Coordinates of C-alpha atoms in Angstrom, one line a residue:
M14 CA -16.9 -39.2 89.3
V15 CA -18.4 -38.7 85.9
G16 CA -19.9 -41.6 84.1
Y17 CA -21.0 -44.9 85.5
D18 CA -22.0 -44.5 89.1
P19 CA -24.0 -47.5 90.5
E20 CA -25.3 -45.5 93.5
A21 CA -26.4 -42.4 91.8
R22 CA -27.8 -43.4 88.4
C23 CA -30.9 -45.3 87.1
V24 CA -29.3 -46.5 83.8
S25 CA -27.6 -49.9 83.3
T26 CA -24.0 -50.4 82.2
V27 CA -25.2 -51.1 78.6
E28 CA -27.3 -47.9 78.6
A29 CA -24.4 -45.9 80.0
A30 CA -22.2 -47.2 77.2
A31 CA -24.8 -46.4 74.6
A32 CA -25.1 -42.8 76.0
G33 CA -21.3 -42.5 75.8
S34 CA -21.2 -43.7 72.2
A35 CA -24.0 -41.3 71.2
S36 CA -22.4 -38.4 72.9
G37 CA -19.1 -39.1 71.1
L38 CA -20.8 -39.4 67.7
V39 CA -22.8 -36.1 68.0
T40 CA -19.7 -34.3 69.4
R41 CA -17.5 -35.4 66.5
V42 CA -19.9 -34.1 63.9
L43 CA -20.0 -30.7 65.6
V44 CA -16.2 -30.3 66.1
S45 CA -15.0 -31.8 62.8
P46 CA -14.3 -28.3 61.2
L47 CA -11.9 -27.5 64.1
D48 CA -10.1 -30.8 63.6
V49 CA -9.6 -30.1 59.9
L50 CA -8.1 -26.7 60.7
K51 CA -5.8 -28.2 63.4
I52 CA -4.5 -30.9 61.0
R53 CA -3.9 -28.4 58.2
F54 CA -1.8 -26.2 60.6
Q55 CA 0.1 -29.2 62.1
L56 CA 1.2 -30.4 58.6
Q57 CA 2.3 -26.9 57.4
I58 CA 6.1 -26.7 57.6
E59 CA 6.1 -22.9 57.0
Q60 CA 5.5 -20.5 59.8
L61 CA 1.8 -19.8 60.5
S62 CA 2.1 -16.1 59.8
S63 CA 1.0 -13.6 57.2
R64 CA 4.5 -12.3 57.2
N65 CA 5.6 -15.5 55.5
P66 CA 4.5 -15.2 51.8
T67 CA 5.0 -18.9 51.2
A68 CA 2.6 -20.0 54.0
K69 CA -0.7 -21.3 52.8
Y70 CA -2.5 -20.8 56.1
H71 CA -1.9 -17.8 58.5
G72 CA -4.6 -18.1 61.1
I73 CA -8.1 -19.6 61.9
L74 CA -10.2 -17.0 60.0
Q75 CA -7.9 -16.8 57.0
A76 CA -7.8 -20.6 56.8
V77 CA -11.5 -20.9 57.1
Q78 CA -12.0 -18.5 54.2
R79 CA -9.4 -20.1 52.0
I80 CA -10.6 -23.7 52.6
F81 CA -14.2 -22.6 51.9
R82 CA -13.2 -20.7 48.7
E83 CA -10.9 -23.5 47.3
E84 CA -12.7 -26.6 48.5
G85 CA -16.2 -25.8 49.5
L86 CA -18.2 -26.3 52.7
T87 CA -17.8 -30.1 52.7
A88 CA -14.1 -29.7 53.1
F89 CA -14.6 -29.0 56.8
W90 CA -15.9 -32.6 57.2
K91 CA -13.0 -34.3 55.3
G92 CA -12.0 -37.4 57.1
H93 CA -15.2 -37.4 59.2
V94 CA -16.0 -41.0 58.5
P95 CA -12.6 -42.4 59.5
A96 CA -12.6 -40.1 62.5
Q97 CA -15.9 -41.6 63.7
F98 CA -14.2 -45.0 63.6
L99 CA -11.0 -43.6 65.1
S100 CA -9.1 -44.5 61.9
I101 CA -5.4 -43.9 61.7
G102 CA -6.0 -42.6 58.2
F103 CA -7.9 -39.4 59.3
G104 CA -4.9 -37.2 58.6
A105 CA -4.2 -38.8 55.2
V106 CA -7.8 -38.3 54.1
Q107 CA -7.2 -34.5 54.4
I108 CA -5.2 -34.7 51.2
Y109 CA -7.3 -37.2 49.3
P110 CA -10.8 -37.0 47.8
N111 CA -12.4 -39.6 50.1
L112 CA -11.7 -42.4 52.5
R113 CA -11.7 -45.2 49.9
H114 CA -9.2 -43.4 47.7
A115 CA -6.9 -42.7 50.6
V116 CA -7.0 -46.3 51.8
V117 CA -6.4 -47.8 48.4
I118 CA -3.4 -45.5 47.6
M119 CA -2.0 -46.0 51.1
Y120 CA -2.1 -49.8 50.8
Q121 CA -0.8 -49.9 47.2
T122 CA 2.1 -47.6 47.8
E123 CA 3.4 -48.7 51.2
G124 CA 1.4 -51.8 52.3
P125 CA -0.4 -52.5 55.6
R126 CA 2.3 -51.0 57.8
T127 CA 1.3 -47.5 56.6
F128 CA -1.9 -47.7 58.6
Y129 CA 0.2 -47.8 61.8
R130 CA 2.3 -44.7 61.1
G131 CA 2.3 -42.4 64.2
L132 CA 1.4 -45.3 66.5
T133 CA 4.3 -44.6 68.9
P134 CA 3.3 -41.0 69.7
T135 CA -0.3 -42.0 69.8
L136 CA 0.3 -44.6 72.5
V137 CA 2.6 -42.3 74.4
A138 CA 0.0 -39.5 74.4
I139 CA -3.3 -41.3 74.8
F140 CA -2.9 -42.6 78.3
P141 CA -1.8 -39.3 79.9
Y142 CA -4.3 -37.3 77.9
A143 CA -7.3 -39.5 78.9
G144 CA -6.0 -39.7 82.5
L145 CA -5.4 -36.0 82.8
Q146 CA -8.8 -35.1 81.2
F147 CA -10.7 -37.1 83.8
F148 CA -8.4 -36.1 86.6
F149 CA -8.9 -32.3 85.9
Y150 CA -12.6 -32.9 85.3
N151 CA -13.1 -34.5 88.7
I152 CA -11.0 -31.8 90.4
L153 CA -13.1 -29.1 88.7
Q154 CA -16.3 -30.9 89.7
Q155 CA -15.2 -31.0 93.3
F156 CA -14.3 -27.3 93.2
S157 CA -17.7 -26.4 91.7
K158 CA -19.4 -28.2 94.5
W159 CA -17.5 -26.2 97.0
V160 CA -18.3 -22.9 95.1
I161 CA -21.9 -23.6 94.2
P162 CA -24.3 -24.5 97.0
A163 CA -25.7 -28.1 96.9
E164 CA -29.2 -26.8 96.7
A165 CA -28.5 -25.1 93.3
K166 CA -29.4 -28.0 91.1
T167 CA -30.4 -25.9 88.1
G168 CA -27.6 -25.4 85.6
A169 CA -26.0 -28.8 86.3
S170 CA -25.6 -29.4 82.6
I171 CA -23.8 -26.1 82.2
K172 CA -21.5 -26.9 85.0
N173 CA -20.6 -30.2 83.4
L174 CA -20.0 -28.4 80.1
V175 CA -17.7 -25.8 81.7
C176 CA -15.8 -28.4 83.8
G177 CA -15.3 -30.7 80.8
S178 CA -14.2 -27.9 78.6
C179 CA -11.6 -26.7 81.0
A180 CA -10.3 -30.2 81.6
G181 CA -10.0 -30.7 77.9
V182 CA -8.0 -27.5 77.3
V183 CA -5.5 -28.2 80.1
S184 CA -5.0 -31.9 79.0
K185 CA -4.6 -31.1 75.4
S186 CA -2.1 -28.3 76.1
L187 CA 0.1 -30.7 78.1
T188 CA 0.1 -33.5 75.4
Y189 CA -0.1 -31.4 72.2
P190 CA 3.5 -31.8 70.9
L191 CA 2.9 -35.6 70.6
D192 CA -0.2 -34.9 68.5
V193 CA 1.9 -32.8 66.1
V194 CA 4.5 -35.6 65.7
K195 CA 1.8 -38.2 65.2
K196 CA 0.1 -36.2 62.4
R197 CA 3.5 -35.6 60.7
L198 CA 4.3 -39.3 60.7
Q199 CA 0.8 -40.4 59.6
V200 CA 1.1 -38.5 56.3
G201 CA 4.6 -39.8 55.5
G202 CA 4.8 -41.3 52.0
F203 CA 2.2 -38.9 50.6
E204 CA 4.6 -36.0 49.9
H205 CA 3.4 -35.8 46.2
A206 CA -0.2 -35.3 47.4
R207 CA 0.8 -32.6 49.9
A208 CA 2.9 -30.6 47.4
A209 CA 0.0 -28.1 46.9
F210 CA 0.0 -27.4 50.6
G211 CA 3.6 -26.2 50.9
Q212 CA 6.9 -27.7 51.9
V213 CA 7.1 -31.4 52.7
R214 CA 9.4 -33.5 54.9
T215 CA 10.3 -37.1 55.2
Y216 CA 10.8 -38.4 58.8
G217 CA 12.6 -41.6 59.8
G218 CA 10.6 -42.1 62.9
F219 CA 9.4 -40.6 66.2
L220 CA 12.7 -39.2 67.4
D221 CA 13.8 -38.1 63.9
C222 CA 10.6 -36.2 63.5
M223 CA 11.1 -34.4 66.8
R224 CA 14.7 -33.5 65.9
Q225 CA 13.7 -32.1 62.5
I226 CA 10.8 -30.1 63.9
M227 CA 13.1 -28.6 66.6
R228 CA 15.9 -27.9 64.2
E229 CA 13.9 -26.3 61.3
E230 CA 10.8 -24.9 63.1
G231 CA 11.9 -24.3 66.7
P232 CA 9.9 -25.1 69.8
G233 CA 6.9 -23.3 68.3
G234 CA 6.7 -26.0 65.6
F235 CA 5.4 -28.5 68.2
F236 CA 2.5 -26.2 68.9
K237 CA 1.3 -25.4 65.4
G238 CA -2.5 -25.6 65.3
L239 CA -2.8 -25.2 69.1
S240 CA -5.5 -22.5 68.8
P241 CA -8.0 -24.6 66.8
S242 CA -7.0 -27.6 68.9
L243 CA -7.8 -25.9 72.2
L244 CA -11.1 -24.7 70.7
K245 CA -11.8 -28.3 69.7
A246 CA -10.7 -29.7 73.1
A247 CA -12.9 -27.2 74.9
F248 CA -15.9 -27.9 72.8
S249 CA -15.5 -31.6 72.4
S250 CA -14.6 -32.4 76.0
G251 CA -17.4 -30.1 77.2
L252 CA -19.9 -31.4 74.7
I253 CA -19.1 -35.1 75.4
F254 CA -19.8 -34.7 79.1
F255 CA -22.8 -32.5 78.4
W256 CA -24.4 -34.9 75.9
Y257 CA -23.5 -37.9 78.0
E258 CA -25.2 -36.5 81.1
L259 CA -28.1 -35.4 78.9
F260 CA -28.6 -38.8 77.3
C261 CA -28.4 -40.6 80.7
G262 CA -30.9 -38.1 82.1
L263 CA -33.2 -38.8 79.2
L264 CA -32.9 -42.6 79.7
C265 CA -33.8 -42.2 83.3
A266 CA -36.8 -40.0 82.5
L267 CA -38.1 -42.5 80.0
K268 CA -38.2 -45.2 82.6
S269 CA -41.2 -45.7 84.9
P270 CA -41.3 -43.5 88.1
D271 CA -40.8 -46.5 90.4
S272 CA -37.6 -47.5 88.6
T273 CA -35.3 -45.6 90.9
K274 CA -32.4 -48.0 91.1
R275 CA -29.9 -48.8 88.5
K276 CA -30.3 -52.1 86.7
E277 CA -27.8 -54.8 87.2
G278 CA -25.1 -54.4 84.4

């Protein structure tokens, strides 16, 4: 089992929590550009294809080039601050200059309820995603122990990285449609700000959003942005486990040699 293991580790519960927080922070910085691409794709009503002349974004490389040309390098970290705090406004910040501007406009135009848009699909998705991620991670860890001899201790970090990445990809694929619905609902009420990005739609709620996507964009509409999302899931899941294990290892190494047992949490 990844994470806190009283029998196997020499770090306390507080240190384990600190290692987890640090791993999440570092990982978020590294994968933010992929999150920006994913959200831009999810919010585009038009088909993600070069054959559609009205589509702003066609694919990952084309989107990277266009965003860099039009908005500069810092655009790939738009919404990074609210993302670090897991803010519901991350998607909205994609279409506003900064976090403060987005929060003020959101509150003035629609009140405090606007910060909870997309809450239903978020709650529906978060539990299976988190559960599936750790489930597949543990399955892959057990499989790797069967494939790789117990004596082969070198490369343990790489094994954690690969297992975490694969677990993230599988989990994200299974729950991705809910993420698309969540992002569409989160930016509701900001149609005027999104006009430059293409067509806009107004959704009456979770089910209405699903119906409109199916009717206008087909089943593929629920998987817009899946490519950068899978890249993000692979990198973020793998890196989170990688950095977590690394930070825990560093904490153990910093302790005195005779401190072999985990402290009481």
